[in-house]
Short mmCIF file of N, CA and C in Angstrom, two decimals:
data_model
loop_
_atom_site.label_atom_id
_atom_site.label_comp_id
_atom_site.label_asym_id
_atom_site.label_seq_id
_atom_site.Cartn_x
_atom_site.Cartn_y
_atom_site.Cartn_z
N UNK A 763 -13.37 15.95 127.44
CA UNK A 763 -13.29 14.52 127.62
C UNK A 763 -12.13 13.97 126.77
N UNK A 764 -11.38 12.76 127.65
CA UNK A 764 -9.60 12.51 126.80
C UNK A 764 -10.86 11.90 125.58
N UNK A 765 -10.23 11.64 124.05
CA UNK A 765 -10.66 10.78 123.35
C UNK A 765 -10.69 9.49 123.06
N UNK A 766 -9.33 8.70 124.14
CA UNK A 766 -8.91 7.81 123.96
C UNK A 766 -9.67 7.05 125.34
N UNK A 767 -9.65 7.35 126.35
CA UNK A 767 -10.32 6.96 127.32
C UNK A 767 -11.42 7.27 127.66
N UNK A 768 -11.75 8.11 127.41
CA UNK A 768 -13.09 8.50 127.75
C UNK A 768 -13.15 9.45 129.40
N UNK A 769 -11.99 9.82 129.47
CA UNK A 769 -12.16 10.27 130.98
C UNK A 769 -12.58 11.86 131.00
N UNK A 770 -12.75 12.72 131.95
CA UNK A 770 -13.28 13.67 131.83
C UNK A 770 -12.22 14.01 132.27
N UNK A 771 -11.70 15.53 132.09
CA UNK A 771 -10.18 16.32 131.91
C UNK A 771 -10.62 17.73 132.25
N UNK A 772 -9.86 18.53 132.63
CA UNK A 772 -10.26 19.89 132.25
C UNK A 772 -9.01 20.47 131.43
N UNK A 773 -7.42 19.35 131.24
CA UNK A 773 -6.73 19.61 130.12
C UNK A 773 -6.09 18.46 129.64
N UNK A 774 -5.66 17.95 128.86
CA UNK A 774 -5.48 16.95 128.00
C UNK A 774 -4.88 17.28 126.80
N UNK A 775 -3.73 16.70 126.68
CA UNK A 775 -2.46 16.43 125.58
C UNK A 775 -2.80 14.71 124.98
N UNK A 776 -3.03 14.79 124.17
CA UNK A 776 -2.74 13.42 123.59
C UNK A 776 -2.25 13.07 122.16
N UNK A 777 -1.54 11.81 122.07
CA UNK A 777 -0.64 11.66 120.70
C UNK A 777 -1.00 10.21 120.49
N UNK A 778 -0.75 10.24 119.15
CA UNK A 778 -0.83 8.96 118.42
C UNK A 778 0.12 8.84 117.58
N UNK A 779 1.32 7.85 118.17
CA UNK A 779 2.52 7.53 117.40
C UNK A 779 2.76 5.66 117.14
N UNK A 780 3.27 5.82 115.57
CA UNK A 780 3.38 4.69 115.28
C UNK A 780 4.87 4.40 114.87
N UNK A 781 5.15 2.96 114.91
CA UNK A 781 6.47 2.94 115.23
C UNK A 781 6.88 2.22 113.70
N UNK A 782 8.04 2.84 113.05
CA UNK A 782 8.22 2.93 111.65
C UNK A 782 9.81 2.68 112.14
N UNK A 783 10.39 2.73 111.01
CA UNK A 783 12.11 2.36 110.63
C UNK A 783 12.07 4.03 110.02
N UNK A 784 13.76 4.48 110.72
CA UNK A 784 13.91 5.87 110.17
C UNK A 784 15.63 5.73 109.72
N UNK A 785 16.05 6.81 108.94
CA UNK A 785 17.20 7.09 108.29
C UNK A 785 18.41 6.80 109.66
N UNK A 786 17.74 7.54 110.66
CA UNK A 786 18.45 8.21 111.41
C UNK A 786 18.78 6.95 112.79
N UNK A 787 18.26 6.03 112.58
CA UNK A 787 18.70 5.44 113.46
C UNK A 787 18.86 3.73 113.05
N UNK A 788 19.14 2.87 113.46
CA UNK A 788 19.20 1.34 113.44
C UNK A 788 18.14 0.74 113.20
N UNK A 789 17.37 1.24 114.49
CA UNK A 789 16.20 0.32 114.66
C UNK A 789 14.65 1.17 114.76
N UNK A 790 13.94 0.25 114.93
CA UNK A 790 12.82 0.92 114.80
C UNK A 790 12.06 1.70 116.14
N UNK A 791 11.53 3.07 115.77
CA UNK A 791 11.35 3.86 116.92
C UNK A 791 9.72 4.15 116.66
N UNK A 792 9.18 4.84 118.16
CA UNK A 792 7.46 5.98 117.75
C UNK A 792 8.05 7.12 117.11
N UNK A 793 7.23 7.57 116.13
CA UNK A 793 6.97 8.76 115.70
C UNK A 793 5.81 9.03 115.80
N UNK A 794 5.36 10.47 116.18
CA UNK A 794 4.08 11.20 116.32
C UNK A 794 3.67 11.17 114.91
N UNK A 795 2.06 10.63 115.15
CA UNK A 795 1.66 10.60 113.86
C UNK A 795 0.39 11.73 113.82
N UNK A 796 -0.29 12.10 115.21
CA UNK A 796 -1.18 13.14 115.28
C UNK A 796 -0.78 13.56 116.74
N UNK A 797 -1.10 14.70 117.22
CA UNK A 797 -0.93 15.03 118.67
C UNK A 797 -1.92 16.57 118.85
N UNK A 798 -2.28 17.00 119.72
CA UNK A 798 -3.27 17.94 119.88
C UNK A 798 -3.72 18.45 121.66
N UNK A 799 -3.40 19.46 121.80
CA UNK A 799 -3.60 19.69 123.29
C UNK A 799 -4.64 20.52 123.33
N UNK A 800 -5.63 20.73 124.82
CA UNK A 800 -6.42 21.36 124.82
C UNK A 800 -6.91 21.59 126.27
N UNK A 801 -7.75 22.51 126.82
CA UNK A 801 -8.45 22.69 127.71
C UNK A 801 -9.60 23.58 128.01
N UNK A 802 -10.40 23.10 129.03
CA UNK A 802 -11.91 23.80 128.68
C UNK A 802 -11.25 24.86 130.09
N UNK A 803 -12.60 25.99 130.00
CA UNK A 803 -12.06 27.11 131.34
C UNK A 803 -12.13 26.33 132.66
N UNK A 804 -11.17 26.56 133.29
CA UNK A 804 -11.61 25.82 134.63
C UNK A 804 -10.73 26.90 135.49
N UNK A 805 -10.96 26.72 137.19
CA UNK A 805 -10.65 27.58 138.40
C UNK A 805 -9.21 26.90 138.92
N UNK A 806 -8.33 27.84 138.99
CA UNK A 806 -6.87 27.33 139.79
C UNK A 806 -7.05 28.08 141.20
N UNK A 807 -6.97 27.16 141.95
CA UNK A 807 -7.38 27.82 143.81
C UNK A 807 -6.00 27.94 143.85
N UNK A 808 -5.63 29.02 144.65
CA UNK A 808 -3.96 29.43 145.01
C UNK A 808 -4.27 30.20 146.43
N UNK A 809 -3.67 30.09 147.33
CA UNK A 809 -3.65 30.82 148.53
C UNK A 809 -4.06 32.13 148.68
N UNK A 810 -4.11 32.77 147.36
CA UNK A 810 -4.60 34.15 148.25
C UNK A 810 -5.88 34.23 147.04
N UNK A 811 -6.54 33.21 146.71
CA UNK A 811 -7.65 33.30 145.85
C UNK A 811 -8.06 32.21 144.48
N UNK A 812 -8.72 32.58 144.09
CA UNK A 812 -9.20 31.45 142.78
C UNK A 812 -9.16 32.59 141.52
N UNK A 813 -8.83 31.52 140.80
CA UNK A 813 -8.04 32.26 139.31
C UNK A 813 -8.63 31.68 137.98
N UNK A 814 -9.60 32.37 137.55
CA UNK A 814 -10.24 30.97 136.29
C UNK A 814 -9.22 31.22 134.99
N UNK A 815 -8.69 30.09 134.38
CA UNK A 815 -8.03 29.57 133.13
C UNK A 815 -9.07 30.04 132.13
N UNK A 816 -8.67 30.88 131.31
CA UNK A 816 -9.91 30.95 130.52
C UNK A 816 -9.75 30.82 128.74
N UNK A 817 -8.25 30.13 128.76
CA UNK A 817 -7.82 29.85 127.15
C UNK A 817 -7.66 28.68 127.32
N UNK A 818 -7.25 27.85 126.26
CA UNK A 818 -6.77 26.83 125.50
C UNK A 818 -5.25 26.59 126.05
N UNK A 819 -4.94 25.44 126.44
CA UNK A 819 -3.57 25.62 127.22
C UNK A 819 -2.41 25.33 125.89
N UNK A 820 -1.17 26.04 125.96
CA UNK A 820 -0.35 25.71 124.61
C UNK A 820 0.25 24.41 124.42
N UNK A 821 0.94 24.31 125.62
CA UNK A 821 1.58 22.92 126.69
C UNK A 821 1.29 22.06 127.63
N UNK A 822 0.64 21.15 127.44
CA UNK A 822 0.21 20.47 128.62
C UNK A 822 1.48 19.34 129.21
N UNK A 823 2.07 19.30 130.15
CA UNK A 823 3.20 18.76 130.77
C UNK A 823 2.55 17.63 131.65
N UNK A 824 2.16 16.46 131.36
CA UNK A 824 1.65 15.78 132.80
C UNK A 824 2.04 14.57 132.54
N UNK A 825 1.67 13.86 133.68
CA UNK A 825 1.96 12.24 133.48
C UNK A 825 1.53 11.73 132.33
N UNK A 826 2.34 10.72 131.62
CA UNK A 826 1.46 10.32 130.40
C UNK A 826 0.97 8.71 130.98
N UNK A 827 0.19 8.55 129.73
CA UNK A 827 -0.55 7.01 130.29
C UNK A 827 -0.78 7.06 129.03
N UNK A 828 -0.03 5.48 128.32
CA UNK A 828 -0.88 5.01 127.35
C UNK A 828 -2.41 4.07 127.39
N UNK A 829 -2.94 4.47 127.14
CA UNK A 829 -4.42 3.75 126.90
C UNK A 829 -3.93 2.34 126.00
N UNK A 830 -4.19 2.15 124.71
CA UNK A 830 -4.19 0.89 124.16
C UNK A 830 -2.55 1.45 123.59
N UNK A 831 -2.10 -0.51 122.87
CA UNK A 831 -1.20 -0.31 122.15
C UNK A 831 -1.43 -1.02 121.58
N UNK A 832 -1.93 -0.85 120.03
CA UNK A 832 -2.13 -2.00 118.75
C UNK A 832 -1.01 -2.37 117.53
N UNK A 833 -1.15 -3.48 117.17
CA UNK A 833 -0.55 -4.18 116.12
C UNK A 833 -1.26 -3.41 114.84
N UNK A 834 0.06 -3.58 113.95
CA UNK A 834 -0.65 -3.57 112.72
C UNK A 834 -1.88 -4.31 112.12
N UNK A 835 -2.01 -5.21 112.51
CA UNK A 835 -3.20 -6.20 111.76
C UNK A 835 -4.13 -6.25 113.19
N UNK A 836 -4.17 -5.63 114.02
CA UNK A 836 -5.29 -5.70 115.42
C UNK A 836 -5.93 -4.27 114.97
N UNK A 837 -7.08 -4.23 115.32
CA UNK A 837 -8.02 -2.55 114.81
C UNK A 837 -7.90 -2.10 116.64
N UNK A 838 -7.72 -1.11 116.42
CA UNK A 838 -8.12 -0.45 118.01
C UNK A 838 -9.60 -0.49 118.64
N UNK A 839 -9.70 -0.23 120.23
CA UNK A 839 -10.61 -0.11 120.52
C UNK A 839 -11.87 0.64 119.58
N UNK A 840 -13.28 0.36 120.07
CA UNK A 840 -14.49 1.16 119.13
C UNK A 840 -14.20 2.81 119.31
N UNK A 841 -13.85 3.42 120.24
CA UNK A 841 -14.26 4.51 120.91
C UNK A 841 -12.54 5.26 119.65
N UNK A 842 -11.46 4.90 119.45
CA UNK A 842 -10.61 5.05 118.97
C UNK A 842 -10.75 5.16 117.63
N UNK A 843 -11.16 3.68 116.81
CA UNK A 843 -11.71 3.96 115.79
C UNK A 843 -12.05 5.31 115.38
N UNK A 844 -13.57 5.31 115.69
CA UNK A 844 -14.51 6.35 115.68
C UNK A 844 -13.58 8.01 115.46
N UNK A 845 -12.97 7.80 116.60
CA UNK A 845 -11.92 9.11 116.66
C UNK A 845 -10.82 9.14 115.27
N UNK A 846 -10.44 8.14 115.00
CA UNK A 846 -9.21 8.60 113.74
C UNK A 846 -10.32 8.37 112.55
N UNK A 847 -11.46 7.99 112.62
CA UNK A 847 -12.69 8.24 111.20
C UNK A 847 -13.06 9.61 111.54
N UNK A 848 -13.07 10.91 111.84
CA UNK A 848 -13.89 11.63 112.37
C UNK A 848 -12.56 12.75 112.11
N UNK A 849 -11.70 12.58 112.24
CA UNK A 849 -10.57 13.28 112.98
C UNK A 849 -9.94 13.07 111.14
N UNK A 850 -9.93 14.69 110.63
CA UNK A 850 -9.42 14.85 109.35
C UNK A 850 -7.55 14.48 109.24
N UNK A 851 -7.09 14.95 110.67
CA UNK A 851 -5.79 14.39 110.94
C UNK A 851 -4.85 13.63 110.94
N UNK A 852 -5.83 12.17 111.30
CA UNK A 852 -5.26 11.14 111.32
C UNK A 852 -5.15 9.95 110.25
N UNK A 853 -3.95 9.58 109.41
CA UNK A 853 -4.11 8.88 108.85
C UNK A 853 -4.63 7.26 108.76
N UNK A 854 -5.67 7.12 108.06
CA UNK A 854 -6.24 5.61 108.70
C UNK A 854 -5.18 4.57 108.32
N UNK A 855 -4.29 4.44 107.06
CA UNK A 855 -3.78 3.66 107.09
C UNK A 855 -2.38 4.06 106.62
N UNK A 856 -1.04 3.79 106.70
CA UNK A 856 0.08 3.98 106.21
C UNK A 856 0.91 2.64 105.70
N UNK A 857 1.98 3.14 104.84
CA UNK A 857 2.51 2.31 104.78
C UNK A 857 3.32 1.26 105.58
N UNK A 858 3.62 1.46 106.71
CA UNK A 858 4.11 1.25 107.74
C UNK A 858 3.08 -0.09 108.51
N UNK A 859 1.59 0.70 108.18
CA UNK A 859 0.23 -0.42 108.98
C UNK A 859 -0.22 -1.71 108.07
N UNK A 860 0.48 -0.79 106.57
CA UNK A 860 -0.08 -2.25 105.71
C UNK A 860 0.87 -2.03 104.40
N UNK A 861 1.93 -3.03 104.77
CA UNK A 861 2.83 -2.87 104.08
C UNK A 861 2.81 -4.08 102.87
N UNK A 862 4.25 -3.73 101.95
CA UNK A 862 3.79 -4.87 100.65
C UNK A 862 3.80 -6.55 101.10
N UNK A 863 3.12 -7.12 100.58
CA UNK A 863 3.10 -8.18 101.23
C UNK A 863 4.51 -8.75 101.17
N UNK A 864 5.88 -8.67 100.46
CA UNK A 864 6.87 -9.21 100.59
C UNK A 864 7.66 -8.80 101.95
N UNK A 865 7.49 -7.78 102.44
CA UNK A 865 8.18 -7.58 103.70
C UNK A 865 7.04 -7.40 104.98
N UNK A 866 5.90 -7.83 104.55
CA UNK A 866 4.91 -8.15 105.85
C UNK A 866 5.49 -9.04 106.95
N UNK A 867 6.16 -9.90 106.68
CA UNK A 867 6.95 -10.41 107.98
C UNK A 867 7.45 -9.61 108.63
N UNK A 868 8.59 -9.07 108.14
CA UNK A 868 9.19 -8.65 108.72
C UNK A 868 9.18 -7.44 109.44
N UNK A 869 8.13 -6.62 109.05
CA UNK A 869 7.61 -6.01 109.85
C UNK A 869 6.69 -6.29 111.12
N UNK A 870 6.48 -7.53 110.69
CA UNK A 870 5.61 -8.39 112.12
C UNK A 870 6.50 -8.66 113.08
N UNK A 871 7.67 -9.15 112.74
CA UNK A 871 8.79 -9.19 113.64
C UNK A 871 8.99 -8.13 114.21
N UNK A 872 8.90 -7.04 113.79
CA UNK A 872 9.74 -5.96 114.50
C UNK A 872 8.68 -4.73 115.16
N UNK A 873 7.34 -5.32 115.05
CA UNK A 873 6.10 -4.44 115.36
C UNK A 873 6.13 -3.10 114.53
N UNK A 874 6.48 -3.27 113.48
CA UNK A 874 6.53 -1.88 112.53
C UNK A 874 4.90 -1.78 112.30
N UNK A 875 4.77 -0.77 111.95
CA UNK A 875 3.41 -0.30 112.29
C UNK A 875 2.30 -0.56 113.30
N UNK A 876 3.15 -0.66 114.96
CA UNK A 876 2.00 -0.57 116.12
C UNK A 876 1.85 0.54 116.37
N UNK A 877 0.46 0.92 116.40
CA UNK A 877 0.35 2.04 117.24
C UNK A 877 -0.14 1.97 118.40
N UNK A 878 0.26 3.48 119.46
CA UNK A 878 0.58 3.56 120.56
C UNK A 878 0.01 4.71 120.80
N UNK A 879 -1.57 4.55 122.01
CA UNK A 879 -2.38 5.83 121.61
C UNK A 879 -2.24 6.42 123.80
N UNK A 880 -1.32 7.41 123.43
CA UNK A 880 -1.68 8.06 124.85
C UNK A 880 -2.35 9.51 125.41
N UNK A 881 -2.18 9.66 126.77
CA UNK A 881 -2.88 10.85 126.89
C UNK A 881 -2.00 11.63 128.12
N UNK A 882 -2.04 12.58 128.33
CA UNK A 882 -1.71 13.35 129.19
C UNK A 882 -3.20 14.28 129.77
N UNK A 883 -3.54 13.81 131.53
CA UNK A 883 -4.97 14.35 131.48
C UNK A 883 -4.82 15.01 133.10
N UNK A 884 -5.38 16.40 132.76
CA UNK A 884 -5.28 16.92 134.19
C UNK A 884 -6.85 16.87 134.75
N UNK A 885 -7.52 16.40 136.13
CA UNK A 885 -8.63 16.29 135.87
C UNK A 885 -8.62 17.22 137.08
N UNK A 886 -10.18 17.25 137.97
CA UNK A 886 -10.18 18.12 138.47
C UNK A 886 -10.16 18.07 139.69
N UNK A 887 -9.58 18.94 140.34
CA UNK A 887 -8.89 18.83 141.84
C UNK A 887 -7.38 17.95 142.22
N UNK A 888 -7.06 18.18 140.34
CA UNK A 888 -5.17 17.75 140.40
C UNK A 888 -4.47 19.27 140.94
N UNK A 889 -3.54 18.38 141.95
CA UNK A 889 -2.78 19.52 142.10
C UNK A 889 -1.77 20.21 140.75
N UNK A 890 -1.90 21.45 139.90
CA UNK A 890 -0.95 21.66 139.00
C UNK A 890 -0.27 22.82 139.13
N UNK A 891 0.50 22.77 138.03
CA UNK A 891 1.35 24.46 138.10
C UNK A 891 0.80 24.83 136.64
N UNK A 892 0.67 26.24 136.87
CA UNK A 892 -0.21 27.14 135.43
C UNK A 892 0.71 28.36 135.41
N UNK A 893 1.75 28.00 134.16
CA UNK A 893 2.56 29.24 133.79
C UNK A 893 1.80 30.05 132.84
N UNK A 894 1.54 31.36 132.99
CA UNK A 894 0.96 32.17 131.54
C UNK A 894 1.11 33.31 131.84
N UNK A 895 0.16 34.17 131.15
CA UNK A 895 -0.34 35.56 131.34
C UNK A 895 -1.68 35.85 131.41
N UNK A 896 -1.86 37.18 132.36
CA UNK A 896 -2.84 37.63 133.10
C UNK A 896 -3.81 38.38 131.56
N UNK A 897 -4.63 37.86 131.62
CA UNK A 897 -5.29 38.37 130.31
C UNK A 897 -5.87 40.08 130.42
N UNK A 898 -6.13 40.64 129.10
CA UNK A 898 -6.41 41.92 128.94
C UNK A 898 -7.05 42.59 130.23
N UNK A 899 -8.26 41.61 130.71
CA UNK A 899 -8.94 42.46 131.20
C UNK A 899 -9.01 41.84 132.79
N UNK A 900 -7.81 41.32 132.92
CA UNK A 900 -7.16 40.91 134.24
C UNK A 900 -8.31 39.96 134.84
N UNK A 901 -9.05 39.40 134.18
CA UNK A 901 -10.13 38.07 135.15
C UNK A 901 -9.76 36.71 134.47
N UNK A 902 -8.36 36.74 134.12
CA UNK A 902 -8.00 35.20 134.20
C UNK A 902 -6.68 35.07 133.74
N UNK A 903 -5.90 33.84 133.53
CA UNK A 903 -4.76 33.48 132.84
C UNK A 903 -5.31 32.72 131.75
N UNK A 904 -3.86 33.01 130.44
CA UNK A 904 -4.14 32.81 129.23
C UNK A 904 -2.80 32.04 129.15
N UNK A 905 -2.93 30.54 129.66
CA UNK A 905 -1.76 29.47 130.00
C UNK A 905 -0.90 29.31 129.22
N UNK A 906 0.04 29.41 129.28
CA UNK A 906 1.18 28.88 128.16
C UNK A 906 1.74 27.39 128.41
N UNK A 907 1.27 26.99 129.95
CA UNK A 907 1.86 25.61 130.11
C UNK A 907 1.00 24.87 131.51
N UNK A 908 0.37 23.82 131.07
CA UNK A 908 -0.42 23.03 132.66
C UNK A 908 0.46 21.90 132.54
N UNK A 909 1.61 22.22 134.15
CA UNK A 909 1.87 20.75 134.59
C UNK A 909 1.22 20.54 135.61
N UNK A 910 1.92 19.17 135.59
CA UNK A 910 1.76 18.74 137.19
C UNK A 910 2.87 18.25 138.07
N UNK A 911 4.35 18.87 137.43
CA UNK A 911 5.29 18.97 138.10
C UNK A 911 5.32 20.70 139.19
N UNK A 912 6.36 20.68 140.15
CA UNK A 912 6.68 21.63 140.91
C UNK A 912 6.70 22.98 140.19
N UNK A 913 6.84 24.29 140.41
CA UNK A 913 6.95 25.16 139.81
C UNK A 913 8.47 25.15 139.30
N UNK A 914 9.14 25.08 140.44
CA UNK A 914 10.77 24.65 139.57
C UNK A 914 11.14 23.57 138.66
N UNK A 915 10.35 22.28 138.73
CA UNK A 915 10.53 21.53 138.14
C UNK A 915 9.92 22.02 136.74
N UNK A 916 8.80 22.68 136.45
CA UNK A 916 8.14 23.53 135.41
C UNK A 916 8.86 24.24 134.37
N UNK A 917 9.45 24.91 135.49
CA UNK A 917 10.24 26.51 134.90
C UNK A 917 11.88 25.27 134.47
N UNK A 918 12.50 25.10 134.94
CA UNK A 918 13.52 23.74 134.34
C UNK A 918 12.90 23.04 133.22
N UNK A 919 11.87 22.76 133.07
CA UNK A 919 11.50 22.17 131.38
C UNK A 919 11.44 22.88 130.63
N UNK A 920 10.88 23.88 131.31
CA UNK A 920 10.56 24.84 130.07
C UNK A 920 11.60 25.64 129.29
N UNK A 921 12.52 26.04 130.39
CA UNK A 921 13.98 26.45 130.19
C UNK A 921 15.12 25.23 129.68
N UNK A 922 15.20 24.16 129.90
CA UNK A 922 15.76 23.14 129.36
C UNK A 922 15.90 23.40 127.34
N UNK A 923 15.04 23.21 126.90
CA UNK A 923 15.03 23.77 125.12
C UNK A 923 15.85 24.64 125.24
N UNK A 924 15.44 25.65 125.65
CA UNK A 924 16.69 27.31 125.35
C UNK A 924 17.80 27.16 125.62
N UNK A 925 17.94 26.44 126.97
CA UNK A 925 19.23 26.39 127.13
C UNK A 925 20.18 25.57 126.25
N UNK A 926 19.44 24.49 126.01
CA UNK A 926 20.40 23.99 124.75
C UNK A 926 20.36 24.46 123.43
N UNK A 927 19.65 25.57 123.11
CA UNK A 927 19.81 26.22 121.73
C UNK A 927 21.20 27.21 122.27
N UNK A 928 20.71 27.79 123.21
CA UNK A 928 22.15 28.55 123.92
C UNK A 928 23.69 27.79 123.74
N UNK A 929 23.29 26.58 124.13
CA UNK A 929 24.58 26.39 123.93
C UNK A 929 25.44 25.65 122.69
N UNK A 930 24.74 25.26 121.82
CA UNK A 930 24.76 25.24 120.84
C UNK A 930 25.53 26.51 119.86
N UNK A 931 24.70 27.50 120.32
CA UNK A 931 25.23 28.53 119.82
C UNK A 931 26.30 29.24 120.43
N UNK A 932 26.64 29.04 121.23
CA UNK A 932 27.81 29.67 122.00
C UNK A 932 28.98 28.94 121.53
N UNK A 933 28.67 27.49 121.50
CA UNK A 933 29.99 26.50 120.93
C UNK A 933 29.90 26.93 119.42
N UNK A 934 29.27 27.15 118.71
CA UNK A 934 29.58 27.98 117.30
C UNK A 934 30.29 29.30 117.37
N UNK A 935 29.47 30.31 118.25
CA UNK A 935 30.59 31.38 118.44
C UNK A 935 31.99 31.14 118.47
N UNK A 936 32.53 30.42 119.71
CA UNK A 936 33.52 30.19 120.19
C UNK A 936 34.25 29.72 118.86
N UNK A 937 33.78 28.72 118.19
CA UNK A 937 34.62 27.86 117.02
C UNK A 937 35.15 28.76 116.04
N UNK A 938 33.93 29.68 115.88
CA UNK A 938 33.93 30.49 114.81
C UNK A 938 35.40 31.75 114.75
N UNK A 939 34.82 32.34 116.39
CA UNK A 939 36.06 33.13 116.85
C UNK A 939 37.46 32.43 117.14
N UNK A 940 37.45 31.31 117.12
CA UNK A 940 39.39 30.23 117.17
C UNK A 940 39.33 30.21 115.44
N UNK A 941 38.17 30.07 114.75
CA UNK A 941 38.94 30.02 113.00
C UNK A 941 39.51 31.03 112.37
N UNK A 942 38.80 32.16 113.08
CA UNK A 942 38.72 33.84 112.89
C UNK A 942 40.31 34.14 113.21
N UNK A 943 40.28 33.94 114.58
CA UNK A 943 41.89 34.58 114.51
C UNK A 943 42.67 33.55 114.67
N UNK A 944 42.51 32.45 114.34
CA UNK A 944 43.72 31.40 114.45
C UNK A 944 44.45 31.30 115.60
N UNK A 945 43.61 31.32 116.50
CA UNK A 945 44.19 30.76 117.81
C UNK A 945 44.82 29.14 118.02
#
């Protein structure tokens, strides 16, 4: 069940990011302040048979939906609450949610410390794609990723990261080999 909605899932990604002032940029952005993915065993029907999921998924890739979005000085829904009291993870309050009172404006101005609680939820009889491996004793997959994009569109996210560590590193090679011999 998501925690934030209450909906029933058979996988679910969800994060709780609050929006703070960072080094790295101008203005104020979300940062993940907790996030946690999961899934119970459930059956993937595929054309030449049914396939039960029988781990914890690593990646969950799906539509997101934020549920609530609160102010610093607004408390979240009851059901939310409950979850960041319960949940050793989540910090109840930061500096960011309750700041010194001399720059409390101005953080009101700029929504510094709202948080922004969403979910990513696959429920059941979503059409998805399930990248993994065939477990030891071959009666299930042990998921490395539940979307609910295409299989190419899948395998392109997933490959997207590498490829830019790739190239990253290739433009270092290259630099490295023009300092090397002074081309």
């Amino acid at each position: 069940m998501a925690p934030f909605s209450g909906t029933d899932c058979v996988a679910l990604r969800y994060q709780i990011e609050e929006r703070r002032f960072s080094a790295l940029y101008l203005f104020p952005w979300y940062v993940t302040v907790h996030e946690a993915t999961g899934a119970v065993t459930f059956d993937v029907q595929t054309e030449t048979g049914t396939i039960p999921v029988v781990e914890p998924a690593r990646t969950v890739a799906l539509s997101t939906e934020v549920v609530p979005t609160t102010g610093s000085a607004t408390d979240p829904p009851e059901r939310i609450q409950q979850f960041e009291q319960e949940s050793d993870n989540v910090p109840p309050s930061t500096v960011w949610r309750d700041p010194p009172s001399v720059v409390r404006p101005l953080f009101s101005v700029l929504s510094i410390g709202t948080r922004r609680y969403s979910e990513q939820r696959a429920a059941v009889g979503d059409k998805l794609t399930v990248v993994g491996r065939v477990t030891d004793g071959g009666s299930g997959i042990d998921p490395l990723v539940v979307s609910d994009r295409s299989p190419a569109e899948t395998v392109f996210r997933m490959a997207k990261t590498s490829l830019g560590g790739l190239l990253i590193g290739v433009v270092g090679l290259l630099l490295g080999i023009f300092l090397v011999l002074g081309l």
